[in-house]
Amino acid sequence: MPPRKNQPSASPAPAVSMADLARELGVSMTTISRALSDHHSIGAATKQRVLKLAKKLNYQPNHLAAALRKGQSRLLGVVVPYIEGKFFPSVIQGIEQAASKAGFSVIVCQSHEDVQLERRNVETLLNARVAGVLVSLARNTREFQHFDKVRSRGIPLVFFDRIPPGELVNSVVLNDYQGALQATSHLLEQGCRRVAHLAGPQHLNIYQQRRQGYLDALAAHGLSAPEELVIYSDMAVEDGAQAMRQLLALPTPPDGVFGAGDSGILGALQVLKRQGIRVPQDVALAGFSNEGFTAITEPQLTSVDQRCEEMGAATVRLFLELATAPDAPFAQRQVVLQPELFVRASSLHQTLERV
Amino acid sequence: MPPRKNQPSASPAPAVSMADLARELGVSMTTISRALSDHHSIGAATKQRVLKLAKKLNYQPNHLAAALRKGQSRLLGVVVPYIEGKFFPSVIQGIEQAASKAGFSVIVCQSHEDVQLERRNVETLLNARVAGVLVSLARNTREFQHFDKVRSRGIPLVFFDRIPPGELVNSVVLNDYQGALQATSHLLEQGCRRVAHLAGPQHLNIYQQRRQGYLDALAAHGLSAPEELVIYSDMAVEDGAQAMRQLLALPTPPDGVFGAGDSGILGALQVLKRQGIRVPQDVALAGFSNEGFTAITEPQLTSVDQRCEEMGAATVRLFLELATAPDAPFAQRQVVLQPELFVRASSLHQTLERV
DNA sequence: TTGTACGCGTTATCAG
DNA sequence: CTGATAACGCGTACAA
């Protein structure tokens, strides 16, 4: 018995192509193509015949070939810093939904907060001839040449949430300023008189905006923010804890804290509870992002919701506009979403005081 | 008025192709191709010349064309029920990392727990000529014909976590039984004598396994589980709360609870605290999934970690094996990952009693 | 309304 | 070792 190395037992199973349909029906491929793409120059009868056979043979278009021909695919490239936590998965969720509704699939790449990787991701997407590139910048991205290639190939480029500062780009962002303004105002209206701020890295525009919203809310209430009440960090849990300790060591500690991120506020909360300081009676808290855990802590945390799904949907909508608009490269559009403040126990002075 | 450098529509900026390199160097495209793909039949000198020019002109290969020619792309299709929460993002994270290391990009599709959508997703991926399909089933998927097309095209198909029951498929799963066994044994070793179980829907194999692990752990300690100590639900937070109330109403309430999911255990914890019952002194708790919030609750929750990233990595590894193995369609491989118990305060009797 | 022929960028086969 | 040539599947001027 001869040893069989290449056994053909599993038929390589051919995908049925337009040529197959053409041969079967005795017409040209052009006719097939027109019937399938609903072209106007086609007889109604012929069209029906083609469509019928296509269904019968379960014809599936080869997107690759079409993409090669037309120079681009029905793929949307997305670059995000990471996909853990709540924010980016939710945004991607929104992107995915809107994209698939418009007939696009989505490729997701992570930059892991690394410009190098971000650069490579963009290359990868261009090589895949994506129809559009949707980006949220890595934390340490300071120069943006790698995106010029995208634009110069005429591929729609939309930034969301983390956008290049001061650049004229297509972008979808949350009104971080407004969110911070709301949150801080809320704290003041609850009776806080010394509100501190846990600020994030100021080279990221979102953290700039949040800080400014905080400052302006104070100003609107006739208050100014002493230097020592604004503490800068990367907003991790431990950063927030550290910041809170620092604030408590002040001659006059704050009676309210607005954090530019929920993790930082969580750290602050832990420190406060550990030291027996009551929340919200002694110190009220409000954060940013409306992370899942804000509804789990005790007390639950007031936070600004970022409308994640909507941001994703808006990003895709903007892409679609650019993809169809003839002057796409010239019009740089900005979309600004309004945040929503979720008020929970950590900032409700009166209510909790009654308990 | 600044000079405008970026005028994409004016200069649609063609990507440089192999033909360009060939023309420039006065050699044939074949030579270019060989130089770039590190073929053996190529002069070292020629190769260097080609590579140098490629760098200089910033040549980027057109994956689409290569894919068309070879019949498949360097894309990996992933179908998951959803991408919210912790589990699937983490698994995708693992997939992404392993995939990109092997030179593959990832397309993520969501089935939204709907077979119809799952079917369409699979079609989409096949149309994109992906190199492999990685699937975690929708909750209500009971028949699996749509996956036959994948196999019959000779495309590697790997299921992870949610796999078809009783089918012979390539799969990567967690040893849920082992995890439940560990968690329950741990509670018993901490001194619990009446351990209850919050069980999940029993038509899902993972919840069956977890229940069985619980039962066997009891048996191994010479205990049997009274009917009333096992409560079935969908394991949402409120389900867990309801179940806990039910358990507390028993003539002899439990002194430990193992939940088949962290959300359920969270609900239980909230009820216990509200009723002034101490955790872990009066009732010890252990959950499953090691969700992010387990480190945030007070006390922190003991939980079984599902090795999410590793599951993703293992899934890709299995795909790579199948992609290279000649007998791929015939060998159906199963990979079983060992879970890891993260012990936290909610189950540490002695330690906390000292405090 | 339909068919012919070519090109998208790459790889595989065969000749030299 | 190198080169010419033919596919891969589809879209689209151009001709009929």
XYZ file of C-alpha atoms (C1' of nucleotides) in Angstrom:
742
model
C 0.000 0.000 0.000
C 1.613 3.226 -1.137
C 1.909 5.968 1.411
C -0.406 8.808 0.523
C 0.998 12.112 1.452
C -1.378 14.465 -0.239
C -4.759 12.996 0.248
C -7.536 14.786 -1.574
C -10.203 13.407 0.711
C -11.396 16.853 1.708
C -12.445 18.652 -1.439
C -10.874 22.114 -1.356
C -14.382 23.400 -1.896
C -14.395 26.127 -4.520
C -16.143 29.394 -3.901
C -18.526 30.075 -6.770
C -17.473 33.096 -8.817
C -19.139 35.390 -11.333
C -17.460 33.439 -14.111
C -19.289 30.310 -12.963
C -22.626 32.083 -13.123
C -21.794 33.455 -16.564
C -20.868 30.057 -17.933
C -23.935 28.433 -16.452
C -26.266 31.009 -17.966
C -24.393 31.412 -21.218
C -24.001 35.148 -20.797
C -21.003 37.376 -20.226
C -19.512 38.317 -16.929
C -20.431 41.902 -17.553
C -24.075 40.972 -17.479
C -23.594 39.137 -14.235
C -21.759 42.043 -12.724
C -24.481 44.470 -13.754
C -27.279 42.290 -12.486
C -25.644 41.913 -9.109
C -24.737 45.542 -8.697
C -28.176 46.662 -9.787
C -26.846 48.588 -12.752
C -29.398 50.374 -14.939
C -28.293 48.952 -18.244
C -29.748 45.537 -17.757
C -32.902 43.741 -18.824
C -35.306 42.987 -16.050
C -35.686 39.416 -17.225
C -31.956 38.763 -17.427
C -31.456 40.325 -14.067
C -33.968 37.998 -12.479
C -32.386 34.965 -14.077
C -29.002 35.951 -12.751
C -30.188 36.720 -9.253
C -32.074 33.468 -9.125
C -29.079 31.403 -10.120
C -26.886 33.350 -7.725
C -29.176 32.439 -4.873
C -29.345 28.843 -6.008
C -25.595 28.373 -6.249
C -25.151 30.471 -3.132
C -22.883 32.913 -4.857
C -20.801 35.030 -2.499
C -18.958 38.060 -3.846
C -15.225 38.121 -3.388
C -14.697 41.383 -1.605
C -10.976 41.055 -2.034
C -11.193 41.182 -5.796
C -13.606 44.066 -5.777
C -11.390 45.907 -3.347
C -8.327 45.328 -5.468
C -10.151 46.580 -8.513
C -11.538 49.662 -6.849
C -8.469 50.371 -4.787
C -10.205 50.025 -1.471
C -12.169 47.620 0.645
C -15.295 47.690 2.772
C -13.151 47.560 5.866
C -12.934 50.244 8.488
C -9.709 50.480 10.455
C -9.913 51.466 14.099
C -6.901 52.314 16.257
C -7.413 52.635 19.990
C -4.947 52.732 22.886
C -6.431 49.593 24.455
C -9.696 47.716 24.688
C -9.952 47.052 28.370
C -12.112 48.965 30.765
C -15.433 50.369 29.770
C -14.842 53.272 27.445
C -13.211 51.875 24.322
C -15.183 48.645 24.119
C -18.349 50.702 24.310
C -17.182 53.098 21.621
C -16.153 50.177 19.430
C -19.537 48.695 20.082
C -21.073 51.868 18.681
C -18.687 51.862 15.729
C -19.356 48.233 14.934
C -23.072 48.701 14.966
C -23.130 51.790 12.764
C -20.506 50.331 10.439
C -22.256 47.040 9.866
C -25.477 48.918 9.213
C -23.627 50.688 6.397
C -22.082 47.470 5.092
C -18.629 47.865 6.548
C -16.621 45.502 8.679
C -14.259 46.667 11.351
C -10.616 45.940 12.025
C -9.554 46.800 15.536
C -5.933 47.546 16.412
C -4.478 48.490 19.751
C -1.610 50.908 20.143
C -1.030 49.953 23.761
C -0.327 53.650 24.359
C 2.764 53.381 22.182
C 3.425 55.701 19.232
C 5.604 53.121 17.544
C 2.809 50.594 17.559
C 0.324 53.227 16.520
C 2.485 53.955 13.505
C 2.665 50.280 12.613
C -1.073 49.913 13.046
C -1.690 52.705 10.598
C 0.665 51.062 8.106
C -1.119 47.754 8.521
C -4.466 49.351 7.890
C -3.231 51.167 4.814
C -1.798 47.911 3.502
C -5.179 46.319 4.004
C -6.579 49.167 1.908
C -9.190 50.090 4.438
C -11.905 52.515 3.391
C -11.362 54.703 6.405
C -9.241 55.121 9.508
C -10.741 55.955 12.891
C -8.229 56.833 15.576
C -8.023 57.593 19.239
C -4.467 58.656 19.967
C -1.965 56.927 22.177
C -1.089 58.843 25.285
C 2.414 59.721 24.199
C 1.699 60.626 20.594
C 3.085 64.091 20.009
C 3.740 64.129 16.290
C 1.383 63.108 13.591
C 3.206 62.498 10.339
C 2.082 58.911 10.187
C -1.426 60.176 9.580
C -0.381 62.291 6.626
C -0.045 59.130 4.566
C -3.662 58.330 5.267
C -4.863 61.733 4.139
C -2.564 61.822 1.155
C -4.075 58.605 -0.105
C -7.444 60.265 0.042
C -8.669 57.957 2.789
C -11.088 59.538 5.260
C -9.461 60.015 8.637
C -11.495 60.654 11.756
C -10.186 61.100 15.261
C -12.332 60.451 18.288
C -11.921 61.315 21.961
C -8.144 61.592 21.932
C -7.458 64.024 19.133
C -4.336 65.927 18.057
C -4.217 69.249 19.901
C -4.505 72.352 17.787
C -4.636 70.447 14.522
C -7.346 70.916 11.971
C -8.802 67.439 11.762
C -12.055 65.559 11.515
C -12.987 64.703 15.024
C -15.664 63.512 17.369
C -15.208 64.465 20.971
C -17.160 64.767 24.109
C -17.643 68.226 25.492
C -15.330 67.471 28.344
C -15.396 71.078 29.393
C -19.155 71.010 29.753
C -19.046 67.760 31.694
C -16.516 69.115 34.136
C -18.500 72.311 34.461
C -21.641 70.360 35.271
C -19.974 68.084 37.767
C -18.192 70.874 39.601
C -21.260 73.105 39.618
C -23.230 70.232 41.022
C -20.763 69.848 43.880
C -20.952 73.558 44.613
C -24.721 73.508 44.549
C -24.685 70.676 47.025
C -22.979 72.986 49.423
C -19.282 72.361 48.879
C -17.156 75.456 49.453
C -13.668 74.115 48.839
C -13.647 71.828 45.815
C -10.381 70.194 44.806
C -9.528 68.724 41.404
C -7.661 65.572 40.500
C -6.285 66.552 37.104
C -4.939 64.303 34.387
C -1.905 64.756 32.102
C -2.299 68.201 30.614
C -0.848 67.393 27.231
C -4.052 65.487 26.529
C -6.756 67.892 25.516
C -9.494 66.049 27.348
C -7.772 66.627 30.653
C -7.108 70.238 29.792
C -10.781 70.702 29.072
C -11.863 69.036 32.271
C -9.544 71.196 34.275
C -10.813 74.321 32.592
C -14.424 73.340 33.203
C -13.584 72.903 36.843
C -11.919 76.295 37.056
C -14.729 78.067 35.252
C -17.374 76.484 37.454
C -15.565 77.814 40.484
C -15.262 81.236 38.891
C -18.955 81.271 38.043
C -19.639 80.789 41.727
C -17.320 83.603 42.645
C -14.580 81.281 43.830
C -11.007 80.888 42.751
C -9.015 77.699 42.897
C -5.972 77.798 45.139
C -2.968 76.116 43.554
C -2.789 73.450 46.201
C -6.278 72.162 45.430
C -5.356 71.000 41.930
C -3.286 67.844 41.855
C -1.853 66.371 38.691
C -1.338 62.668 38.016
C -2.043 59.838 35.593
C -5.352 59.191 37.330
C -4.780 55.572 38.254
C -6.387 54.317 41.464
C -3.171 54.674 43.415
C -2.605 58.164 42.024
C -5.991 59.200 43.330
C -5.237 57.744 46.737
C -1.934 59.557 46.887
C -3.557 62.813 45.831
C -6.252 62.469 48.456
C -3.686 61.960 51.191
C -1.948 65.073 50.004
C -5.196 67.045 50.099
C -6.061 65.831 53.576
C -2.702 67.013 54.827
C -3.540 70.598 53.886
C -4.247 73.147 56.622
C -7.740 73.445 55.225
C -8.685 70.196 53.448
C -11.331 70.311 50.720
C -14.970 69.394 51.290
C -15.440 68.178 47.726
C -13.323 66.592 45.008
C -13.940 66.500 41.281
C -11.735 63.956 39.535
C -10.925 63.899 35.825
C -11.359 60.115 35.923
C -13.271 57.580 37.980
C -10.245 55.508 38.909
C -8.637 58.444 40.652
C -11.832 59.170 42.536
C -12.038 55.530 43.552
C -8.592 55.782 45.086
C -9.643 58.939 46.888
C -12.769 57.248 48.209
C -10.767 54.358 49.590
C -8.429 56.690 51.460
C -11.311 58.701 52.885
C -13.129 55.620 54.152
C -9.968 54.217 55.625
C -9.452 57.414 57.567
C -13.032 57.457 58.791
C -13.965 60.541 56.829
C -17.565 60.424 55.716
C -18.581 60.587 52.062
C -20.435 62.720 51.115
C -21.041 64.469 54.429
C -17.424 65.492 55.032
C -16.121 65.238 51.507
C -18.316 64.913 48.423
C -16.964 63.183 45.323
C -17.604 63.317 41.604
C -15.709 61.572 38.831
C -15.570 61.278 35.075
C -16.387 58.358 32.752
C -19.251 56.669 34.528
C -17.319 53.440 34.818
C -19.221 50.315 35.774
C -17.820 50.302 39.260
C -19.337 53.684 40.111
C -22.571 51.856 40.857
C -20.818 49.349 43.089
C -18.794 51.425 45.506
C -20.270 52.548 48.803
C -21.447 55.155 48.485
C -22.039 54.986 44.751
C -20.060 57.537 42.771
C -21.431 60.524 40.920
C -19.848 60.658 37.481
C -19.992 62.220 34.029
C -21.141 59.792 31.354
C -19.263 59.963 28.068
C -21.944 58.686 25.717
C -19.604 56.016 24.447
C -21.846 54.198 21.966
C -23.014 57.483 20.567
C -19.450 58.605 20.070
C -18.781 55.489 18.027
C -21.886 55.986 15.955
C -21.051 59.644 15.357
C -17.535 58.735 14.283
C -18.869 56.360 11.669
C -21.429 58.894 10.498
C -18.671 61.425 9.994
C -16.634 58.870 8.092
C -19.583 58.122 5.816
C -20.038 61.808 5.079
C -16.403 62.168 4.180
C -16.483 59.045 2.055
C -19.281 60.391 -0.095
C -18.504 64.108 -0.035
C -16.464 65.237 -3.038
C -14.506 67.832 -1.091
C -13.788 65.472 1.755
C -10.113 66.317 2.148
C -10.769 69.999 2.561
C -13.678 70.130 4.922
C -12.510 69.286 8.416
C -15.536 68.663 10.536
C -15.811 68.642 14.299
C -18.588 66.913 16.191
C -19.058 67.658 19.862
C -21.243 65.421 22.013
C -22.917 66.602 25.166
C -22.089 64.588 28.285
C -24.588 63.611 30.943
C -24.050 63.849 34.666
C -25.104 60.783 36.624
C -25.770 61.940 40.143
C -25.293 59.293 42.816
C -24.863 59.178 46.559
C -21.238 60.317 46.713
C -22.277 63.895 46.043
C -25.782 64.153 47.505
C -25.236 66.103 50.706
C -28.763 66.718 51.898
C -30.250 63.418 50.928
C -27.662 61.379 52.724
C -27.561 63.667 55.712
C -31.114 62.678 56.453
C -30.292 58.995 56.668
C -2.016 82.427 4.330
C -0.071 79.252 4.810
C 0.739 77.137 1.782
C -1.403 74.007 1.694
C 0.639 70.898 1.438
C -2.126 68.421 1.910
C -4.296 68.396 -1.140
C -5.207 64.741 -1.409
C -7.815 65.165 -4.088
C -5.325 67.074 -6.145
C -2.712 64.365 -5.696
C -4.442 61.048 -4.949
C -0.983 59.837 -4.089
C -0.568 56.400 -5.624
C 0.899 53.676 -3.476
C 4.206 52.510 -4.914
C 3.921 49.022 -6.364
C 6.318 46.256 -7.303
C 6.031 47.334 -10.906
C 7.427 50.726 -9.959
C 10.416 49.137 -8.281
C 10.971 46.880 -11.290
C 10.886 49.780 -13.726
C 13.183 51.886 -11.605
C 15.760 49.109 -11.313
C 15.356 47.779 -14.824
C 14.625 44.260 -13.650
C 11.528 42.099 -13.817
C 8.744 41.988 -11.283
C 9.595 38.415 -10.565
C 12.926 39.503 -9.237
C 11.320 42.116 -7.051
C 8.878 39.604 -5.678
C 11.656 37.156 -4.888
C 13.801 39.744 -3.208
C 10.960 40.898 -1.003
C 9.751 37.450 -0.061
C 13.254 36.267 0.697
C 13.135 33.576 -1.940
C 16.226 31.409 -2.360
C 16.621 31.863 -6.077
C 17.976 35.354 -5.946
C 21.393 36.956 -6.055
C 22.503 38.545 -2.823
C 23.545 41.700 -4.621
C 20.261 42.073 -6.508
C 18.357 41.425 -3.363
C 20.131 44.227 -1.545
C 19.529 46.652 -4.391
C 15.837 45.865 -4.363
C 15.451 46.101 -0.614
C 17.305 49.378 -0.553
C 15.094 50.932 -3.172
C 12.010 49.562 -1.478
C 12.976 51.322 1.711
C 13.812 54.492 -0.123
C 10.529 54.674 -1.995
C 8.714 53.446 1.096
C 7.206 50.500 -0.702
C 4.240 48.923 1.064
C 2.950 45.562 -0.123
C -0.673 45.403 -1.215
C -2.055 42.647 0.930
C -5.263 42.668 -1.040
C -3.535 41.614 -4.222
C -1.536 38.942 -2.489
C -4.661 37.678 -0.807
C -6.547 37.554 -4.073
C -3.764 35.642 -5.703
C -3.303 33.197 -2.871
C -6.972 32.792 -2.163
C -6.772 34.042 1.370
C -5.747 36.998 3.459
C -3.775 37.622 6.605
C -6.976 38.423 8.423
C -8.404 36.480 11.323
C -12.161 36.592 11.837
C -13.483 36.593 15.387
C -17.136 36.180 16.316
C -18.175 36.854 19.896
C -21.584 37.395 21.506
C -20.671 40.904 22.674
C -17.667 42.958 23.676
C -18.830 44.550 26.862
C -17.866 43.470 30.323
C -14.472 42.046 31.095
C -14.295 38.611 29.583
C -14.512 39.032 25.835
C -12.437 42.199 25.575
C -9.716 40.427 27.500
C -9.874 37.346 25.309
C -9.803 39.532 22.211
C -6.847 41.304 23.718
C -5.085 37.961 23.913
C -6.114 37.073 20.381
C -4.979 40.420 19.015
C -1.602 40.162 20.634
C -0.859 36.619 19.520
C -2.262 37.289 16.064
C -0.233 40.388 15.398
C 2.863 38.581 16.584
C 2.201 36.040 13.846
C 1.502 38.716 11.266
C -2.273 38.558 11.278
C -4.828 41.302 11.750
C -8.124 40.736 13.462
C -11.699 41.434 12.418
C -14.112 41.440 15.306
C -17.820 40.759 14.836
C -20.547 40.629 17.446
C -23.458 38.237 17.273
C -25.380 40.071 19.985
C -26.459 36.631 21.190
C -28.403 36.136 17.963
C -27.963 33.110 15.684
C -29.135 35.042 12.652
C -26.450 37.644 13.129
C -23.903 34.968 13.889
C -24.706 33.379 10.547
C -24.325 36.676 8.738
C -21.074 37.351 10.517
C -19.662 34.075 9.315
C -20.722 34.896 5.750
C -19.072 38.287 5.992
C -15.851 36.760 7.188
C -15.824 34.170 4.435
C -16.423 36.906 1.877
C -13.435 38.756 3.269
C -11.478 35.544 2.691
C -10.182 35.411 6.225
C -7.440 32.936 7.013
C -9.275 31.554 10.005
C -12.477 31.845 12.013
C -12.502 31.997 15.804
C -15.915 31.710 17.426
C -17.590 31.932 20.782
C -21.202 30.903 20.269
C -24.284 32.986 20.801
C -26.390 31.873 23.712
C -29.220 30.533 21.583
C -27.185 28.786 18.906
C -28.363 25.198 18.762
C -27.544 24.174 15.197
C -24.253 24.609 13.455
C -24.618 24.272 9.687
C -23.322 27.753 9.075
C -19.938 26.572 10.252
C -19.829 23.729 7.759
C -19.120 26.223 4.985
C -16.052 27.355 6.849
C -14.711 23.848 7.202
C -15.604 22.874 3.656
C -13.529 25.742 2.348
C -10.620 24.357 4.272
C -10.470 27.348 6.585
C -9.356 26.583 10.142
C -12.215 26.907 12.606
C -11.649 27.214 16.339
C -14.260 27.629 19.048
C -13.442 29.156 22.401
C -15.313 29.272 25.712
C -18.799 28.807 24.266
C -18.456 25.682 22.179
C -20.995 23.414 20.478
C -22.006 20.708 22.949
C -21.140 17.174 22.026
C -19.601 18.138 18.696
C -16.149 17.174 17.618
C -14.526 20.536 17.076
C -11.338 22.451 17.653
C -11.826 24.238 20.914
C -10.234 26.121 23.756
C -12.090 26.129 27.030
C -11.504 26.776 30.662
C -11.719 23.895 33.098
C -14.783 25.299 34.814
C -15.199 22.151 36.845
C -11.737 22.503 38.307
C -12.292 26.157 39.123
C -15.504 25.438 40.994
C -13.826 22.564 42.792
C -10.990 24.816 43.924
C -13.241 27.637 45.058
C -15.598 25.395 46.998
C -12.765 23.413 48.567
C -11.171 26.671 49.606
C -14.362 27.763 51.387
C -14.535 24.423 53.182
C -10.917 24.643 54.207
C -11.549 28.067 55.627
C -13.988 26.451 58.015
C -17.320 26.723 56.234
C -19.650 23.842 57.025
C -22.727 24.777 55.030
C -21.779 26.067 51.617
C -24.548 27.184 49.259
C -24.298 27.569 45.492
C -25.670 30.230 43.179
C -26.012 28.249 39.977
C -26.383 29.548 36.434
C -28.585 28.349 33.554
C -27.943 24.636 33.258
C -28.290 24.398 29.488
C -24.924 26.133 29.245
C -22.159 23.652 29.788
C -20.001 26.068 31.754
C -22.647 26.397 34.449
C -23.198 22.654 34.536
C -19.498 22.167 35.091
C -19.344 24.743 37.854
C -22.263 23.157 39.644
C -20.684 19.748 39.388
C -17.387 21.032 40.727
C -19.239 22.464 43.682
C -21.042 19.191 44.355
C -17.893 17.093 44.064
C -15.964 19.366 46.395
C -18.635 18.881 49.016
C -18.605 15.147 48.473
C -14.815 15.036 48.781
C -15.228 16.583 52.213
C -17.843 14.060 53.190
C -20.692 16.505 52.784
C -23.769 16.375 50.645
C -25.607 19.387 49.298
C -29.159 19.795 50.508
C -31.494 20.794 47.676
C -32.329 24.101 49.265
C -28.720 25.286 49.198
C -28.525 25.344 45.396
C -30.358 28.243 43.809
C -30.716 28.664 40.062
C -30.850 31.973 38.220
C -29.344 34.019 35.393
C -26.683 35.294 37.781
C -27.362 39.008 37.419
C -26.720 41.212 40.456
C -30.391 41.272 41.411
C -30.643 37.496 40.979
C -27.842 37.062 43.457
C -29.512 39.413 45.923
C -32.803 37.550 45.638
C -31.062 34.219 46.076
C -29.240 35.442 49.163
C -32.478 36.598 50.761
C -33.920 33.179 50.071
C -30.911 31.495 51.676
C -31.053 33.716 54.743
C -34.681 32.774 55.245
C -33.758 29.118 55.685
C -33.997 27.508 59.125
C -30.249 27.000 58.950
C -28.701 29.617 56.667
C -25.368 28.843 54.971
C -22.023 30.053 56.292
C -20.489 30.198 52.837
C -21.637 30.827 49.274
C -19.965 29.882 46.028
C -21.449 31.679 43.044
C -21.108 30.633 39.414
C -20.564 34.311 38.539
C -19.250 37.422 40.238
C -22.343 39.522 39.594
C -24.504 37.144 41.562
C -22.047 37.155 44.427
C -21.989 40.943 44.360
C -25.755 40.968 44.831
C -25.401 38.524 47.701
C -22.747 40.693 49.331
C -24.945 43.760 49.160
C -27.817 41.949 50.856
C -25.562 40.588 53.577
C -24.091 43.993 54.366
C -27.494 45.623 54.383
C -28.643 43.100 56.945
C -25.596 43.580 59.099
C -24.258 40.107 58.486
C -20.467 40.069 58.505
C -18.447 38.886 55.526
C -16.489 36.675 55.801
C -16.937 35.985 59.524
C -20.617 35.005 59.324
C -20.824 34.151 55.652
C -17.821 33.665 53.379
C -18.135 34.374 49.654
C -16.427 33.183 46.493
C -17.354 33.949 42.890
C -16.352 33.169 39.350
C -14.760 35.318 36.619
C -12.510 37.592 38.619
C -14.295 40.672 37.354
C -12.642 44.018 37.875
C -15.007 44.961 40.651
C -13.947 42.060 42.858
C -11.012 44.171 43.948
C -13.235 47.145 44.705
C -15.965 45.771 46.933
C -15.553 45.727 50.698
C -14.450 43.193 51.526
C -12.798 42.303 48.251
C -14.208 39.195 46.621
C -12.475 35.864 46.206
C -12.989 34.646 42.651
C -11.885 32.164 40.009
C -9.862 33.778 37.243
C -10.625 32.604 33.723
C -7.236 33.319 32.171
C -8.849 35.418 29.497
C -5.757 36.632 27.658
C -4.327 33.151 27.736
C -7.497 31.770 26.248
C -7.142 34.203 23.366
C -3.507 33.322 22.878
C -4.257 29.590 22.984
C -7.006 30.015 20.426
C -4.607 31.692 18.033
C -1.952 29.062 18.679
C -4.432 26.365 17.806
C -5.393 28.232 14.650
C -1.741 28.501 13.649
C -1.252 24.770 14.121
C -4.255 24.015 11.970
C -3.152 26.490 9.338
C 0.175 24.751 8.910
C -0.817 21.156 9.561
C -1.574 19.236 6.389
C -4.343 17.178 7.936
C -6.049 20.151 9.488
C -9.627 19.185 8.620
C -9.251 15.799 10.238
C -7.577 16.463 13.537
C -9.957 18.053 16.010
C -7.969 19.353 18.921
C -9.200 20.367 22.367
C -7.291 22.664 24.678
C -8.317 22.963 28.311
C -6.930 25.794 30.404
C -6.521 25.575 34.147
C -8.210 28.354 36.100
C -6.616 30.177 38.992
C -8.270 31.002 42.289
C -7.712 34.548 43.483
C -8.156 34.491 47.205
C -9.297 37.773 48.736
C -10.809 38.952 51.985
C -14.347 37.720 51.370
C -13.305 34.158 52.098
C -10.419 34.487 54.541
C -11.950 33.484 57.860
C -8.984 33.359 60.184
C -7.086 36.273 58.805
C -9.950 38.679 59.099
C -11.042 37.386 62.447
C -7.777 38.640 63.872
C -8.439 42.173 62.746
C -29.225 45.994 -23.744
C -25.140 43.001 -24.050
C -20.335 41.484 -24.941
C -14.972 42.225 -25.290
C -10.957 43.284 -23.358
C -8.059 45.115 -20.091
C -6.095 46.270 -15.551
C -5.859 46.284 -10.264
C -0.799 44.107 -7.657
C 0.724 39.941 -6.529
C 2.473 35.100 -6.848
C 3.292 30.578 -9.310
C 4.854 28.134 -13.364
C 7.683 27.434 -16.721
C 11.655 28.744 -19.959
C 15.993 30.439 -20.607
C 19.818 32.782 -10.916
C 16.446 35.654 -13.880
C 12.489 36.788 -16.925
C 8.172 36.431 -19.425
C 3.485 35.073 -18.805
C -0.640 33.539 -16.821
C -3.776 33.546 -13.483
C -6.810 35.303 -8.943
C -12.234 37.730 -9.350
C -14.106 41.754 -10.305
C -15.384 46.484 -12.573
C -15.572 49.391 -16.468
C -14.392 51.971 -20.755
C -15.441 50.859 -25.283
C -17.417 48.558 -29.005
C -21.338 46.026 -30.990
